[in-house]
Tab-separated table of C-alpha atoms and ligand atoms in Angstrom:
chain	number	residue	atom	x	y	z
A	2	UNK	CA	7.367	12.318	17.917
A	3	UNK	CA	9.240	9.331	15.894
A	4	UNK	CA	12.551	8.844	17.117
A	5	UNK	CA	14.889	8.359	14.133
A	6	UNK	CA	18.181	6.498	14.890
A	7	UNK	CA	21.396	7.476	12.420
A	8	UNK	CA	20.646	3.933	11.286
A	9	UNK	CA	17.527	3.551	10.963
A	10	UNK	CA	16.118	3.060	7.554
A	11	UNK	CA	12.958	4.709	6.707
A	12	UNK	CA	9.513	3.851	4.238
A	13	UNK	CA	7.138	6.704	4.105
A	14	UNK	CA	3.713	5.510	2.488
A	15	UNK	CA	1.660	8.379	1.264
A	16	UNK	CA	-2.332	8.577	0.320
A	17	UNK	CA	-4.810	10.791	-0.630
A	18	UNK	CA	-4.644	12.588	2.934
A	19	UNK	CA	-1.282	13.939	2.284
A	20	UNK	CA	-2.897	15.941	-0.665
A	21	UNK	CA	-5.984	17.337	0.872
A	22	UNK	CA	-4.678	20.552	2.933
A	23	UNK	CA	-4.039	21.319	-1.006
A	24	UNK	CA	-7.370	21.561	-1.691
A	25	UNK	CA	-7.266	17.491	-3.851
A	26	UNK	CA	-10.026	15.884	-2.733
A	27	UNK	CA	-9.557	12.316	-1.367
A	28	UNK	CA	-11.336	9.496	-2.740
A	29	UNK	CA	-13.163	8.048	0.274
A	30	UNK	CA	-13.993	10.895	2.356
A	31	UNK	CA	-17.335	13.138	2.223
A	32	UNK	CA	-16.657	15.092	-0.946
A	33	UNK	CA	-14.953	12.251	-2.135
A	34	UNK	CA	-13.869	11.394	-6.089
A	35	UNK	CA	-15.634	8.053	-5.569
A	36	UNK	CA	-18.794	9.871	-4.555
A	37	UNK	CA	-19.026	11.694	-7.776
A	38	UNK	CA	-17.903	9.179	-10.437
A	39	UNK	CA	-17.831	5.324	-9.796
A	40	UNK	CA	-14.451	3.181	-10.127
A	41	UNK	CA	-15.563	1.111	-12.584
A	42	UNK	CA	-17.256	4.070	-15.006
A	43	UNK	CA	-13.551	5.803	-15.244
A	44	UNK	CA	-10.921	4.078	-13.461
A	45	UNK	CA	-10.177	0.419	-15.094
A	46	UNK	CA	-9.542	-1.514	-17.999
A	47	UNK	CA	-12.886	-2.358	-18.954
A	48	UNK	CA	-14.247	1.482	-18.556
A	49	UNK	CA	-11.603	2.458	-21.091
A	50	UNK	CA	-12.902	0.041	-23.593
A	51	UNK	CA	-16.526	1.013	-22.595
A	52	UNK	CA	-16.011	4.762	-22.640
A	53	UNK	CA	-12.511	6.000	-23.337
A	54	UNK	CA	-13.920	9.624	-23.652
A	55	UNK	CA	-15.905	9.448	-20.039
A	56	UNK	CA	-12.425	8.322	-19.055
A	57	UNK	CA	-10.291	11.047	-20.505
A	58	UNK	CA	-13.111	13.936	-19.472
A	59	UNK	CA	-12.306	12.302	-15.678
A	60	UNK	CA	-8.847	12.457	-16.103
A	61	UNK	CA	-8.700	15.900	-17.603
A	62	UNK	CA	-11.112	17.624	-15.040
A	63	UNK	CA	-8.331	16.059	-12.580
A	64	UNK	CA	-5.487	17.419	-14.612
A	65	UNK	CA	-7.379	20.774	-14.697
A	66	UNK	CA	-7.399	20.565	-10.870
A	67	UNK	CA	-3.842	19.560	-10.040
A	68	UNK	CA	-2.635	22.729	-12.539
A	69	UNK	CA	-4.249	24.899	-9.474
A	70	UNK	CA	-2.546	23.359	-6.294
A	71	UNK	CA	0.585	23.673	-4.399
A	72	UNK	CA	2.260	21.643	-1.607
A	73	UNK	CA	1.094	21.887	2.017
A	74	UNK	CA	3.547	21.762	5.270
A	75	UNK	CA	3.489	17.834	4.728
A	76	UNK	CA	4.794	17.637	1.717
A	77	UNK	CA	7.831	20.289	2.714
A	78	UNK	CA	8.213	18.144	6.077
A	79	UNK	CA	8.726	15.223	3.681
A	80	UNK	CA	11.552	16.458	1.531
A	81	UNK	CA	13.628	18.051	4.550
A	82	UNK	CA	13.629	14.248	6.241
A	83	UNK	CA	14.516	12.734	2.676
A	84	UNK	CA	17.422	15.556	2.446
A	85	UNK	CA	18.686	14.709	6.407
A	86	UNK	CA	18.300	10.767	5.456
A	87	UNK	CA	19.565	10.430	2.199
A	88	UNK	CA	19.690	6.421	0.876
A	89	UNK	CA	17.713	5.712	4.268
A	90	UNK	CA	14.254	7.171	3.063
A	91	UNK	CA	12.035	5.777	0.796
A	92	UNK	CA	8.967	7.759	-0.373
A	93	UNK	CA	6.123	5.375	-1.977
A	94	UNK	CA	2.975	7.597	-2.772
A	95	UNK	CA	-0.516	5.733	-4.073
A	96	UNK	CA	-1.344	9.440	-5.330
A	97	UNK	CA	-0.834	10.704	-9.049
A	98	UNK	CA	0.174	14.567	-8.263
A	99	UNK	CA	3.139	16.260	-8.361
A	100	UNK	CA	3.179	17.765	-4.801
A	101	UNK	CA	6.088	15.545	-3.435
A	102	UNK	CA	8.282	17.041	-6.133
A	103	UNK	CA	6.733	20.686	-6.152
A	104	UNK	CA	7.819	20.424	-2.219
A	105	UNK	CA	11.084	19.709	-3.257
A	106	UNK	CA	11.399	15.429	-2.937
A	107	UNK	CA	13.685	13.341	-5.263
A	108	UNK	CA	13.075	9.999	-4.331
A	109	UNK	CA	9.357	9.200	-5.008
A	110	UNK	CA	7.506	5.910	-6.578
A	111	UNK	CA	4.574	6.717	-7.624
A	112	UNK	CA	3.219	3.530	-7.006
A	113	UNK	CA	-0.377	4.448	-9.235
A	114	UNK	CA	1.404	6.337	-12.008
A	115	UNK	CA	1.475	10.529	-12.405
A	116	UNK	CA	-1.786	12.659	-13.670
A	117	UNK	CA	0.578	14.463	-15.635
A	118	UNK	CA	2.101	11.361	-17.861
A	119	UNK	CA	0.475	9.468	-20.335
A	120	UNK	CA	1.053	5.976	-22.718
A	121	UNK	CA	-0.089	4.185	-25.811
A	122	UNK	CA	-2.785	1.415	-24.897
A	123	UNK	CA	-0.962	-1.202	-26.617
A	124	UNK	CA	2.321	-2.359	-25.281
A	125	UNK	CA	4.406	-0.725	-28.265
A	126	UNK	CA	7.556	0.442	-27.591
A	127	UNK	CA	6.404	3.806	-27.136
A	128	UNK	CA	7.232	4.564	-22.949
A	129	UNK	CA	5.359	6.560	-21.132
A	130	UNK	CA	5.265	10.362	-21.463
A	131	UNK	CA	4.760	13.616	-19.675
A	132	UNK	CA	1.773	15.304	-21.098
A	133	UNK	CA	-1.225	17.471	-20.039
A	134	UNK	CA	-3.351	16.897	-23.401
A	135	UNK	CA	-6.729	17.418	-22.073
A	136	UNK	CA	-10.081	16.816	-23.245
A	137	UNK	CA	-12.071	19.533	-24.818
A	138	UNK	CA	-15.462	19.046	-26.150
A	139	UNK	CA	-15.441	17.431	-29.696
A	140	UNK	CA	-11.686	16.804	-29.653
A	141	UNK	CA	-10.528	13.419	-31.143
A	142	UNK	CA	-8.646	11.108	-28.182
A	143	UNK	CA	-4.748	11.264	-29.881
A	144	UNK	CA	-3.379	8.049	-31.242
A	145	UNK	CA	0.269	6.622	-30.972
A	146	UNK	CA	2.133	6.052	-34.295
A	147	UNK	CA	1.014	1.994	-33.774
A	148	UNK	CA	-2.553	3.312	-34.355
A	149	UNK	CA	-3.349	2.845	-30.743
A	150	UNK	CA	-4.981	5.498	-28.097
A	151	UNK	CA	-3.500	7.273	-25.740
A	152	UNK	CA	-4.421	6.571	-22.240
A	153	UNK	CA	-3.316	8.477	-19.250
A	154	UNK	CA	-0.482	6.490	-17.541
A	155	UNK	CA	-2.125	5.978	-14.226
A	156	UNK	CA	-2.930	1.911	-12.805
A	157	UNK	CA	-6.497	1.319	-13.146
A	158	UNK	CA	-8.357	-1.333	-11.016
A	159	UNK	CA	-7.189	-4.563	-11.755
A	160	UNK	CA	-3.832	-3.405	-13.059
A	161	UNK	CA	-0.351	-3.956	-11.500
A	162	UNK	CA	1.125	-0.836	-9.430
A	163	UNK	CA	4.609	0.383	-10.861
A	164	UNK	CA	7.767	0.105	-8.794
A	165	UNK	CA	6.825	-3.090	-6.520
A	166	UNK	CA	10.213	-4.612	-6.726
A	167	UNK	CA	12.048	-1.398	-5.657
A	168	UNK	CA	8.936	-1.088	-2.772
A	169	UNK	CA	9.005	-4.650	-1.663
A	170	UNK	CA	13.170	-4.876	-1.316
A	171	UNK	CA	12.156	-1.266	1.005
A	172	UNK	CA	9.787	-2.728	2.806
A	173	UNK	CA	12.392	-5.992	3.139
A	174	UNK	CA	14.861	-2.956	4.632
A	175	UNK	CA	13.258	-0.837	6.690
A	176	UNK	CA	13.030	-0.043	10.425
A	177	UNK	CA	11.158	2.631	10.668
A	178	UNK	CA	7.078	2.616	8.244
A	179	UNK	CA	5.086	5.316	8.184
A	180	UNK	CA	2.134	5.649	6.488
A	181	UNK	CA	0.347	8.907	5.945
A	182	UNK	CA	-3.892	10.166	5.340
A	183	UNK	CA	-4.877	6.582	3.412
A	184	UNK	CA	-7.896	4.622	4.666
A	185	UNK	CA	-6.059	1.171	4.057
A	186	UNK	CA	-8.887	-0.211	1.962
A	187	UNK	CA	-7.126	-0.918	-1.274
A	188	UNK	CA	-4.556	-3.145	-1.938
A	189	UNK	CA	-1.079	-4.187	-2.618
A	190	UNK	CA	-0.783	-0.735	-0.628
A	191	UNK	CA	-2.819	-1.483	2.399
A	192	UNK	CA	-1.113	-4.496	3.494
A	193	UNK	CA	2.876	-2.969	3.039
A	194	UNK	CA	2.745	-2.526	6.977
A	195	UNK	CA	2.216	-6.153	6.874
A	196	UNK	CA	5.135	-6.548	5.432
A	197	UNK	CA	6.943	-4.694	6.522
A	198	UNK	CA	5.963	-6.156	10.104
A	199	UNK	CA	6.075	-9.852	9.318
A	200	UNK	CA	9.709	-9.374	7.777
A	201	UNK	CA	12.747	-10.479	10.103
A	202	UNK	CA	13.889	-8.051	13.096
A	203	UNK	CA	12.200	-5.121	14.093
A	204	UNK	CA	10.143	-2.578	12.806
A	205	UNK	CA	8.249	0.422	14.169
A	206	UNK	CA	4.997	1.097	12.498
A	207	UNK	CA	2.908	4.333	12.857
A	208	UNK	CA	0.036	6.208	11.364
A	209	UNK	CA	-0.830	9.965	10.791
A	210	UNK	CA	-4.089	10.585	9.779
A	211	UNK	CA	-7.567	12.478	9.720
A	212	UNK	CA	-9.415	9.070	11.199
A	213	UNK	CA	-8.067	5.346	12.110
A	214	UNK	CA	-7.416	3.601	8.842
A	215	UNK	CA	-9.317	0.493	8.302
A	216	UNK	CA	-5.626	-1.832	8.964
A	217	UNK	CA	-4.905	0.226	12.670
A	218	UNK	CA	-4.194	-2.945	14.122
A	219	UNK	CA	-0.695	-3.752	12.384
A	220	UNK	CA	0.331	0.202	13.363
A	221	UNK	CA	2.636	0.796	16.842
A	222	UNK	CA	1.250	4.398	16.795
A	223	UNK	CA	-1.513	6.232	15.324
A	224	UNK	CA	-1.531	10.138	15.408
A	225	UNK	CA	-5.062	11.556	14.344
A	226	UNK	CA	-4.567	14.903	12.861
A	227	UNK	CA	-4.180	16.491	9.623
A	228	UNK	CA	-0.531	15.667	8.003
A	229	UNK	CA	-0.017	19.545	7.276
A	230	UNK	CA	0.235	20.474	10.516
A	231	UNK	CA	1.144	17.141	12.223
A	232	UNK	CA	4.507	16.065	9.769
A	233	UNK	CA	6.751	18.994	10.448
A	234	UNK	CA	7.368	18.747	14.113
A	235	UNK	CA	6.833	14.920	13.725
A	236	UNK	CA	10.564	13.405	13.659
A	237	UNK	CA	13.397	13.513	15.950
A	238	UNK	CA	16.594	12.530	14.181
A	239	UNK	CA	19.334	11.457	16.770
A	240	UNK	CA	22.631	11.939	16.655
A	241	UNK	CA	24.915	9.452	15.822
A	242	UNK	CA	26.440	8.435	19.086
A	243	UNK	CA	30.068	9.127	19.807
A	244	UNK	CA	32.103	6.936	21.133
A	245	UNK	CA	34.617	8.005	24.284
A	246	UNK	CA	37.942	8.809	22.019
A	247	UNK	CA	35.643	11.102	19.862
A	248	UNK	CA	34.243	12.735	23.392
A	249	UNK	CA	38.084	13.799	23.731
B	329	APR	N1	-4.374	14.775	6.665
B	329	APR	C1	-4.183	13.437	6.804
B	329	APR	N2	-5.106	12.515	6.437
B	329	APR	C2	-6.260	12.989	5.908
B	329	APR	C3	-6.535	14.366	5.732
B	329	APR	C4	-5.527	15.272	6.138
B	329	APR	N3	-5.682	16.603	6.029
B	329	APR	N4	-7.773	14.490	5.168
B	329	APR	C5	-8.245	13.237	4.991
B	329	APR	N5	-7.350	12.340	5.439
B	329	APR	C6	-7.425	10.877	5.423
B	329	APR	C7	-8.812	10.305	5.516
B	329	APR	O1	-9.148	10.125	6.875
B	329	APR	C8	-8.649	8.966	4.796
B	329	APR	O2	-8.304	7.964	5.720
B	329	APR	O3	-6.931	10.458	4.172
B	329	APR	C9	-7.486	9.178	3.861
B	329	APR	C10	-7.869	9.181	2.396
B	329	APR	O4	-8.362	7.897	2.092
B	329	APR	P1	-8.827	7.579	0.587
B	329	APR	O5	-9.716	8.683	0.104
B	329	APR	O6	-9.333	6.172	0.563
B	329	APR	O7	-7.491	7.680	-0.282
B	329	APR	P2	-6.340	6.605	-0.417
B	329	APR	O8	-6.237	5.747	0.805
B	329	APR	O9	-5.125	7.315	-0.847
B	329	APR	O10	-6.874	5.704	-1.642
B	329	APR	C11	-6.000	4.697	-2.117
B	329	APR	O11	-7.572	4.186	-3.865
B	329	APR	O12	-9.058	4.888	-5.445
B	329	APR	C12	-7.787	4.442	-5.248
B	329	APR	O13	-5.977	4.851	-6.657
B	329	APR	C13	-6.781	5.453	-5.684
B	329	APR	O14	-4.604	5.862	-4.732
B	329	APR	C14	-5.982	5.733	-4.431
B	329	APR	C15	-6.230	4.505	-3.581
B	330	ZN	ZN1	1.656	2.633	-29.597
């Protein structure tokens, strides 16, 4: 169990893990994404410039995939602690579905950008934009008014994740990091427990997970198990403490 104290301020980190009793493959593991296509064929900068239609038929089969999925236990486990916590919880997920808010959560930074949003290539002032345009065979890629392509709004390799400021003044706060089903191989995301460690007083660090992430060392606690079943009977909120007038 993880004790939760009626102070005690909370950072959830999710990965691909949380996703997978969903039937969304993870990227690392047997049947993996990365086993099928390679990073740098679909997933950066340089393979858009390369290939931008190998990059939208990736991106499309995945948008295909995530119209077919619900939330798992986890993700309702998840929502309940950010409705009992309020301002204390902050949910920071590396993946790009929708299963967070499909289970109900209000507070999420999707730290990689959504599957279901997309943006112009060049930085016009066109924001980003919910869409789920996807590639059919001989279809032109759409282009913004400024004459550039559309690109789904998701942070390639070599790009910078969204939200750090919000993340790193949570990680500055929190006493309580969990991280959830990511193998702690790619970064800013795998060192936040090193943060959030190596920041001043305390913090309590644990892991729930199929298999040890690669960064076990910086976690208090790791919990093997799937997240579906493991997350909902996985926090034990105290009550605030009364003091003797209020025990009458
Ligand atoms: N419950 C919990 N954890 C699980 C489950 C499950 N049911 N099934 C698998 N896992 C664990 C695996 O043991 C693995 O450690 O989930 C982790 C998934 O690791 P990765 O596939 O590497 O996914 P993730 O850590 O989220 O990848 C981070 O890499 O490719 C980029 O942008 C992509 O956001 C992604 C980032
Ligand atoms: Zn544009």
């Amino acid at each position: 169990m993880i004790p939760i104290a009626p102070q005690d301020r909370v950072f959830i980190l999710t990965g691909a893990g949380m996703s997978a009793e969903s039937g969304l493959p993870t990227f690392r593991g047997t049947n993996g994404i990365w086993r099928t296509y390679r990073v740098e064929q679909v997933a950066s900068p340089i393979a858009w410039a390369r290939d931008p239609k190998l990059v939208w038929q990736f991106y499309s089969e995945r948008r295909r995939r995530h119209h077919t999925v619900q939330p798992n236990p986890g993700h309702y486990a998840l929502a309940r602690l950010e409705e009992e916590l309020g301002d204390r919880f902050f949910l920071c997920t590396q993946n790009v579905d929708r299963l967070h808010e499909m289970a109900g959560s209000r507070r999420v930074t999707h730290m990689h950008g959504k599957i279901f949003q997309s943006r112009c290539e060049r930085d016009c002032e066109r924001p980003p934009f919910d869409d789920d345009w996807m590639l059919e065979n001989g279809a032109e890629i759409p282009l913004c008014a400024c004459g550039g392509k559309i690109r789904p709004h998701i942070c390639w390799f070599g790009e910078t994740p969204f939200g750090m400021e919000r993340i790193a003044a949570a990680l500055e706060d929190c006493m309580v990091f969990l991280a959830v089903g990511t193998s702690g191989v790619v970064e800013p995301a795998a060192s936040f427990v090193r943060y959030a460690r190596a920041r001043r007083g305390y913090v309590r660090t644990y892991y729930v997970g199929a298999e040890e992430p690669l960064n076990r060392a910086f976690f208090d606690e790791v919990l093997l198990g799937p997240s579906g079943e493991l997350l909902p009977r996985l926090f034990a909120l105290q009550a605030p403490r009364m003091n003797a007038d209020e025990r009458g």
